[in-house]
XYZ file of C-alpha atoms in Angstrom:
478
model
C 89.525 24.350 98.463
C 86.199 25.876 99.521
C 87.442 26.145 103.093
C 90.594 27.956 101.911
C 88.543 30.487 99.937
C 86.258 30.996 102.901
C 89.165 31.644 105.253
C 90.821 33.961 102.745
C 87.675 36.068 102.323
C 87.187 36.243 106.086
C 90.781 37.246 106.800
C 90.711 39.834 104.004
C 87.498 41.352 105.351
C 88.910 41.574 108.872
C 92.217 42.977 107.615
C 90.510 45.700 105.561
C 88.211 46.690 108.432
C 91.050 46.823 110.963
C 93.252 48.761 108.517
C 90.520 51.327 107.769
C 89.750 51.888 111.456
C 93.459 52.245 112.226
C 93.898 54.787 109.421
C 90.887 56.772 110.609
C 92.028 56.790 114.242
C 95.574 57.762 113.273
C 94.378 60.420 110.769
C 97.044 59.216 108.373
C 95.573 60.516 105.121
C 94.261 63.696 106.768
C 97.816 64.297 107.989
C 99.103 63.807 104.444
C 96.619 66.382 103.123
C 97.451 68.825 105.922
C 101.160 68.463 105.195
C 100.638 69.136 101.492
C 98.546 72.226 102.269
C 101.173 73.518 104.698
C 103.972 73.027 102.193
C 101.960 74.709 99.446
C 101.013 77.759 101.495
C 104.330 79.577 101.318
C 105.198 82.816 99.551
C 107.633 81.580 96.914
C 108.256 83.245 93.589
C 106.583 81.423 90.696
C 103.954 79.571 92.727
C 100.176 79.978 92.422
C 100.034 80.964 96.083
C 102.463 83.817 95.513
C 100.741 85.002 92.332
C 97.337 85.080 94.052
C 98.867 86.971 96.990
C 100.694 89.448 94.755
C 97.652 90.276 92.610
C 94.434 88.838 94.119
C 92.011 87.889 91.300
C 88.649 88.351 93.114
C 87.198 91.827 92.468
C 87.070 94.227 95.411
C 84.449 96.980 95.620
C 84.453 100.029 97.866
C 81.049 101.525 98.609
C 80.642 104.921 100.268
C 77.500 105.987 102.146
C 77.049 109.559 103.403
C 74.832 111.024 106.126
C 73.184 114.195 104.860
C 72.173 116.576 107.665
C 68.619 117.832 107.086
C 68.194 120.171 110.112
C 71.481 122.097 110.558
C 69.941 125.223 112.116
C 68.027 123.206 114.698
C 71.190 121.230 115.555
C 73.024 124.484 116.323
C 70.161 125.346 118.680
C 70.635 122.104 120.584
C 68.133 119.816 118.847
C 68.760 116.199 117.878
C 70.449 115.909 114.452
C 68.370 114.308 111.723
C 70.433 112.582 109.045
C 69.522 110.840 105.812
C 71.693 108.042 104.420
C 72.689 108.584 100.785
C 74.552 105.909 98.853
C 76.143 103.772 97.749
C 78.747 105.421 95.556
C 80.655 102.388 94.358
C 84.244 102.137 93.156
C 86.147 99.116 91.876
C 89.296 98.771 93.943
C 92.549 97.513 92.423
C 95.189 96.568 94.989
C 98.205 94.713 93.551
C 101.347 94.342 95.616
C 104.368 95.988 94.000
C 108.115 96.321 94.640
C 108.066 92.836 96.142
C 111.393 91.733 97.614
C 112.341 88.487 99.361
C 114.373 88.928 102.539
C 116.268 86.735 105.001
C 116.624 83.706 102.698
C 112.976 83.782 101.694
C 111.528 83.845 105.216
C 110.267 87.434 104.797
C 108.713 89.419 101.963
C 108.464 93.204 101.689
C 105.947 94.953 99.450
C 103.934 98.089 98.824
C 100.174 97.850 98.344
C 98.900 100.810 96.287
C 95.149 101.057 95.857
C 93.391 102.539 92.842
C 89.669 103.329 92.727
C 87.571 103.451 89.553
C 83.970 104.688 89.743
C 81.218 102.172 88.888
C 78.124 104.191 87.838
C 75.931 101.083 87.384
C 76.449 100.160 91.028
C 75.909 103.689 92.366
C 72.922 105.877 93.201
C 74.162 109.017 91.491
C 77.039 111.111 90.160
C 79.656 111.883 92.847
C 80.715 115.042 91.010
C 77.171 116.427 91.077
C 75.450 115.083 94.213
C 75.719 117.428 97.212
C 76.043 116.424 100.857
C 75.552 118.656 103.890
C 77.820 117.485 106.670
C 80.081 118.644 109.482
C 82.747 121.134 108.397
C 85.670 119.039 109.586
C 88.448 121.538 108.680
C 86.670 124.258 110.667
C 85.958 121.984 113.651
C 89.566 120.786 113.638
C 90.943 124.325 113.498
C 88.735 125.397 116.401
C 89.852 122.411 118.487
C 93.510 123.050 117.624
C 93.534 126.712 118.576
C 91.050 127.054 121.455
C 92.717 128.481 124.551
C 95.860 129.295 122.554
C 97.280 132.570 121.199
C 95.942 131.564 117.758
C 92.330 131.470 118.923
C 91.551 135.066 117.907
C 93.215 134.629 114.508
C 91.145 131.508 113.865
C 87.929 133.346 114.763
C 88.831 136.156 112.370
C 89.506 133.663 109.560
C 86.224 131.863 110.218
C 84.372 135.164 109.917
C 86.381 136.264 106.891
C 85.728 133.012 104.999
C 82.150 132.767 106.313
C 82.754 129.290 107.629
C 80.113 127.551 109.728
C 79.831 124.262 111.591
C 78.254 122.627 108.545
C 79.308 122.680 104.912
C 77.841 121.547 101.588
C 80.183 119.688 99.249
C 79.955 117.179 96.425
C 80.587 113.525 97.127
C 83.713 113.732 94.968
C 85.087 116.645 97.007
C 84.448 114.928 100.322
C 86.122 111.733 99.134
C 89.069 112.828 97.030
C 89.641 116.318 98.349
C 89.053 120.030 97.852
C 91.251 123.005 98.651
C 89.978 124.497 101.876
C 90.588 128.209 102.382
C 91.014 127.919 106.141
C 93.503 125.062 105.866
C 95.336 126.903 103.072
C 95.925 129.853 105.389
C 97.058 127.579 108.241
C 99.368 125.822 105.763
C 101.295 129.065 105.305
C 102.274 128.968 108.986
C 102.407 125.185 109.344
C 103.545 123.581 106.060
C 102.904 120.106 107.486
C 99.136 120.840 107.379
C 97.693 119.819 104.009
C 95.584 122.604 102.457
C 93.453 119.967 100.718
C 90.863 118.095 102.746
C 89.181 114.830 101.741
C 88.579 111.535 103.503
C 90.574 109.714 100.808
C 92.792 112.625 99.794
C 96.027 111.322 98.193
C 94.823 107.744 98.669
C 93.889 106.948 95.056
C 96.824 105.323 93.308
C 99.009 105.520 96.403
C 100.095 103.134 99.147
C 100.008 103.387 102.937
C 103.636 102.412 103.485
C 105.891 99.405 103.115
C 104.904 96.156 104.785
C 107.167 93.242 105.707
C 105.421 89.873 105.841
C 106.524 86.430 106.977
C 106.478 83.989 104.065
C 105.403 80.931 106.083
C 108.613 79.136 105.133
C 109.507 78.175 108.707
C 105.984 77.920 110.160
C 102.713 77.752 108.256
C 100.985 79.669 111.069
C 103.060 82.724 110.135
C 101.940 82.813 106.507
C 101.579 86.476 105.401
C 101.786 87.734 108.999
C 102.922 91.358 109.209
C 106.089 91.966 111.209
C 106.885 95.527 110.104
C 104.985 98.534 108.786
C 106.740 101.683 107.631
C 109.999 100.295 108.989
C 108.676 99.759 112.517
C 107.698 96.630 114.412
C 105.087 98.408 116.536
C 102.933 101.524 116.622
C 103.515 104.607 118.751
C 100.058 106.204 118.940
C 98.665 104.368 121.935
C 99.639 104.332 125.605
C 100.371 100.632 126.207
C 102.702 98.152 124.564
C 99.843 95.720 123.917
C 97.730 98.293 122.092
C 100.715 99.326 119.956
C 101.395 95.772 118.751
C 101.152 94.970 115.043
C 99.371 91.613 114.994
C 98.145 89.353 112.226
C 97.835 89.748 108.464
C 96.359 92.568 106.391
C 93.053 90.700 106.181
C 93.415 89.452 102.594
C 95.024 86.075 103.374
C 95.453 83.737 106.316
C 97.299 80.582 107.263
C 95.703 77.234 106.324
C 94.038 74.736 108.685
C 92.000 77.301 110.570
C 89.993 76.063 113.543
C 86.823 77.418 115.094
C 88.570 78.004 118.402
C 91.262 80.400 117.254
C 91.249 84.174 116.983
C 91.985 85.702 113.582
C 94.235 88.763 113.950
C 94.292 91.637 111.469
C 96.281 94.857 111.339
C 94.430 97.730 109.653
C 96.105 101.067 108.994
C 92.603 102.512 108.502
C 91.800 101.680 112.131
C 95.313 102.660 113.262
C 95.465 99.427 115.268
C 95.285 95.640 115.272
C 92.068 93.784 116.033
C 90.865 90.223 116.123
C 87.909 88.246 114.823
C 86.237 85.201 116.357
C 84.262 82.303 114.896
C 80.598 83.085 114.308
C 79.081 80.380 112.095
C 79.680 77.812 109.353
C 78.339 78.088 105.834
C 79.163 77.854 102.151
C 80.162 80.348 99.474
C 79.926 79.221 95.835
C 79.440 75.677 97.147
C 82.670 75.793 99.172
C 82.617 75.280 102.971
C 83.518 78.329 105.058
C 83.877 79.561 108.604
C 82.534 83.054 109.228
C 84.637 85.224 111.538
C 83.427 88.556 112.943
C 85.053 91.157 115.230
C 84.908 90.165 118.861
C 82.654 92.283 121.052
C 85.726 92.755 123.264
C 87.624 94.658 120.558
C 85.724 97.931 121.013
C 84.307 97.247 124.480
C 84.636 99.881 127.201
C 87.354 99.519 129.803
C 84.932 98.128 132.386
C 84.337 95.105 130.167
C 87.832 94.944 128.674
C 90.494 96.720 130.785
C 93.105 96.101 128.046
C 91.367 98.753 125.919
C 92.503 101.471 128.330
C 95.561 101.872 126.125
C 93.340 103.161 123.323
C 91.965 105.966 125.515
C 93.804 109.109 124.438
C 94.528 111.120 126.464
C 94.686 108.470 129.221
C 91.350 108.019 130.951
C 89.389 109.702 128.166
C 87.371 106.733 126.882
C 84.415 107.439 124.574
C 82.459 104.266 125.356
C 81.738 100.882 123.798
C 81.843 100.653 120.022
C 83.724 103.904 119.346
C 87.453 104.511 118.861
C 89.143 107.909 119.067
C 91.756 107.977 116.278
C 92.606 111.671 116.422
C 96.180 110.775 117.408
C 96.754 109.220 113.973
C 94.699 111.758 112.001
C 96.798 114.884 112.620
C 94.729 115.791 115.648
C 91.418 115.982 113.780
C 88.600 114.872 116.143
C 87.854 111.710 114.155
C 86.168 108.749 115.839
C 85.614 105.364 114.180
C 82.779 102.908 114.730
C 80.750 100.276 112.937
C 78.117 101.725 110.548
C 75.056 103.165 112.305
C 76.912 102.527 115.611
C 76.254 98.798 115.343
C 77.198 97.108 118.670
C 78.028 100.506 120.205
C 76.494 102.036 123.309
C 72.828 102.803 122.754
C 73.429 106.473 123.608
C 75.293 106.967 120.314
C 72.330 105.572 118.366
C 69.806 107.655 120.290
C 71.820 110.876 119.907
C 71.335 110.863 116.124
C 67.965 110.426 114.454
C 68.423 108.221 111.399
C 70.618 105.520 112.931
C 69.276 102.004 112.286
C 71.989 99.422 113.102
C 71.479 95.983 111.546
C 73.783 92.983 111.698
C 73.357 91.943 108.057
C 74.213 95.395 106.695
C 76.648 96.850 109.216
C 78.765 94.009 110.611
C 82.299 93.330 109.399
C 82.867 89.668 108.507
C 85.183 87.249 106.719
C 84.126 83.905 105.197
C 87.266 81.748 105.174
C 87.785 78.234 103.826
C 89.244 76.455 106.873
C 91.484 74.045 104.934
C 93.284 76.574 102.730
C 92.800 79.807 104.699
C 91.513 81.554 101.564
C 89.001 84.387 101.947
C 85.951 83.577 99.808
C 83.802 86.502 100.875
C 84.280 89.421 103.175
C 83.176 92.927 104.081
C 85.048 95.582 106.048
C 82.532 98.119 107.305
C 83.689 101.270 109.052
C 81.996 104.541 109.933
C 83.777 107.900 110.177
C 82.434 110.212 112.875
C 83.404 113.642 114.164
C 83.400 114.707 117.790
C 81.520 118.004 118.015
C 80.698 120.123 121.047
C 79.877 123.639 122.058
C 83.026 125.742 122.276
C 82.285 129.038 124.091
C 85.289 130.603 122.369
C 83.683 130.146 118.931
C 80.117 131.282 118.299
C 80.004 129.044 115.170
C 79.334 126.059 117.438
C 76.104 127.659 118.717
C 74.401 125.542 121.379
C 75.190 122.212 119.767
C 75.212 119.247 122.096
C 78.312 117.138 122.614
C 77.966 114.423 119.969
C 79.782 111.704 118.079
C 78.448 112.924 114.744
C 78.290 110.373 111.849
C 79.618 111.642 108.520
C 79.969 108.584 106.272
C 80.690 104.873 106.254
C 82.412 102.470 103.900
C 81.680 98.915 102.852
C 84.771 97.314 101.322
C 83.666 93.925 100.020
C 85.066 90.968 98.102
C 83.536 87.799 96.641
C 85.553 84.986 95.086
C 85.393 84.895 91.287
C 84.259 81.847 89.307
C 87.735 80.898 88.047
C 89.249 80.985 91.544
C 86.251 79.105 92.960
C 86.644 76.390 90.323
C 90.348 75.975 91.151
C 89.607 75.780 94.863
C 86.848 73.210 94.333
C 89.320 71.046 92.393
C 91.835 71.275 95.245
C 89.195 70.403 97.829
C 87.982 67.488 95.690
C 91.487 66.051 95.548
C 91.797 66.463 99.303
C 88.446 64.755 99.932
C 89.468 61.841 97.688
C 92.679 61.325 99.645
C 91.014 61.642 103.056
C 88.244 59.299 101.846
C 90.607 56.390 101.177
C 90.058 54.829 104.641
C 86.310 54.840 104.037
C 86.840 53.098 100.669
C 88.945 50.472 102.427
C 86.256 50.096 105.088
C 83.591 49.709 102.401
C 85.643 46.967 100.737
C 86.046 45.269 104.107
C 82.276 45.385 104.655
C 81.672 43.988 101.151
C 84.107 41.128 101.740
C 82.516 40.588 105.157
C 79.096 40.242 103.555
C 80.536 37.824 100.980
C 82.122 35.844 103.814
C 78.806 35.618 105.685
C 76.961 34.550 102.508
C 79.558 31.850 101.779
C 79.392 30.563 105.360
C 75.594 30.403 105.231
C 75.629 28.645 101.872
C 78.279 26.184 103.114
C 76.196 25.331 106.153
C 73.093 24.984 103.992
C 74.795 22.541 101.675
C 76.100 20.526 104.629
C 72.626 20.301 106.161
C 71.107 19.228 102.830
C 73.765 16.516 102.474
C 72.969 15.231 105.981
C 69.252 15.032 105.205
C 69.944 13.006 102.035
C 71.970 10.450 104.009
C 69.190 10.067 106.595
C 66.543 9.547 103.906
C 68.616 6.899 102.107
C 68.922 4.899 105.281
């Protein structure tokens, strides 16, 4: 009977150990978890995934920082501009998806994404309706660039004199953001109705959307979850000079497919940037106690054409490339000489930093990043940081430009950030706990096998000890 128990314990220990190792090698339970995550990450009406996608619960904040020019007269004489950063002016951003429609048997979803901004005085440095900023007079610069060497050049010069416009203007933060009626643009509007008489960086962008998007639901392939396939009824852009640069790739940056690896590129389409871009793995960390992978824009995205020849398609007109870290988006901004970059020209050519006194690029403050949970693809924390610049130069046809040097002149930058809320974090922790329990089953089985193995060894040792004691007794009796 003792021998039978001994054999049973030994066989059970071996069986449990072999089974646990087999399960670990075959990734059986990890595969089960992955399958459940894939099946759950689909845009279907009535599911938690869809509800979180339709109206994301984590609060989003938009912070605006302005560069106030402190030496305008010296700049017009050819000196280096000296700017002072003023901000943040913080707004809570609400961005629900509306007019949601399921297409093609649930494989696609169309939606609008209006954004509404509400001022947060406690998170701001001042009153946007009172605080004044001296900056580049973008309507005037744009008008001069539009009409130079054209029959309208003289008329523009007359209007500039009549309205006493100069290269720099002083406006409130509110006017620069949400718009003011510009006299020069109002006059141009009479001849060209397509030109808006109101100028503001976010003019007509509060409470409005940027066009209809069509997303893949992830029904047929989890890798396509929330991937954009159409924007404003088109499958590609038309601003750039190559097919690759005009591609609409990736999601809108608010959600991603599950089971993200460190080796993949994360693609995002941003209408603000007028293009698609991609992020690469940077580091691992935690947010609210939840594991994350941090992804940041690849250095290749805004590299010059010597480093990345594929970026030649973003040089408009062809061959006119501004340099690393700067993107000319005038083609999608009604011809206004707007250039985008990271704040303070972070990761841009050093010449842009040196051209403006007051630029202090720092990774922790000026880099765009996304902290994504690799299992679920949920964004736990993120920041989109973008600087708006104006290309200014001396135009001999217009004395208003003085002797200013050719510059990429910083005007303002934004920091659009999100951090997962406590309720969402608690739900995600529960999901990850369930997943860890399931994937931990092989280790439980292995632990049981080790326990039974130890019991088996103890029983064998005790059995041998008893046998040896019995032998000694027999010898002594003889």
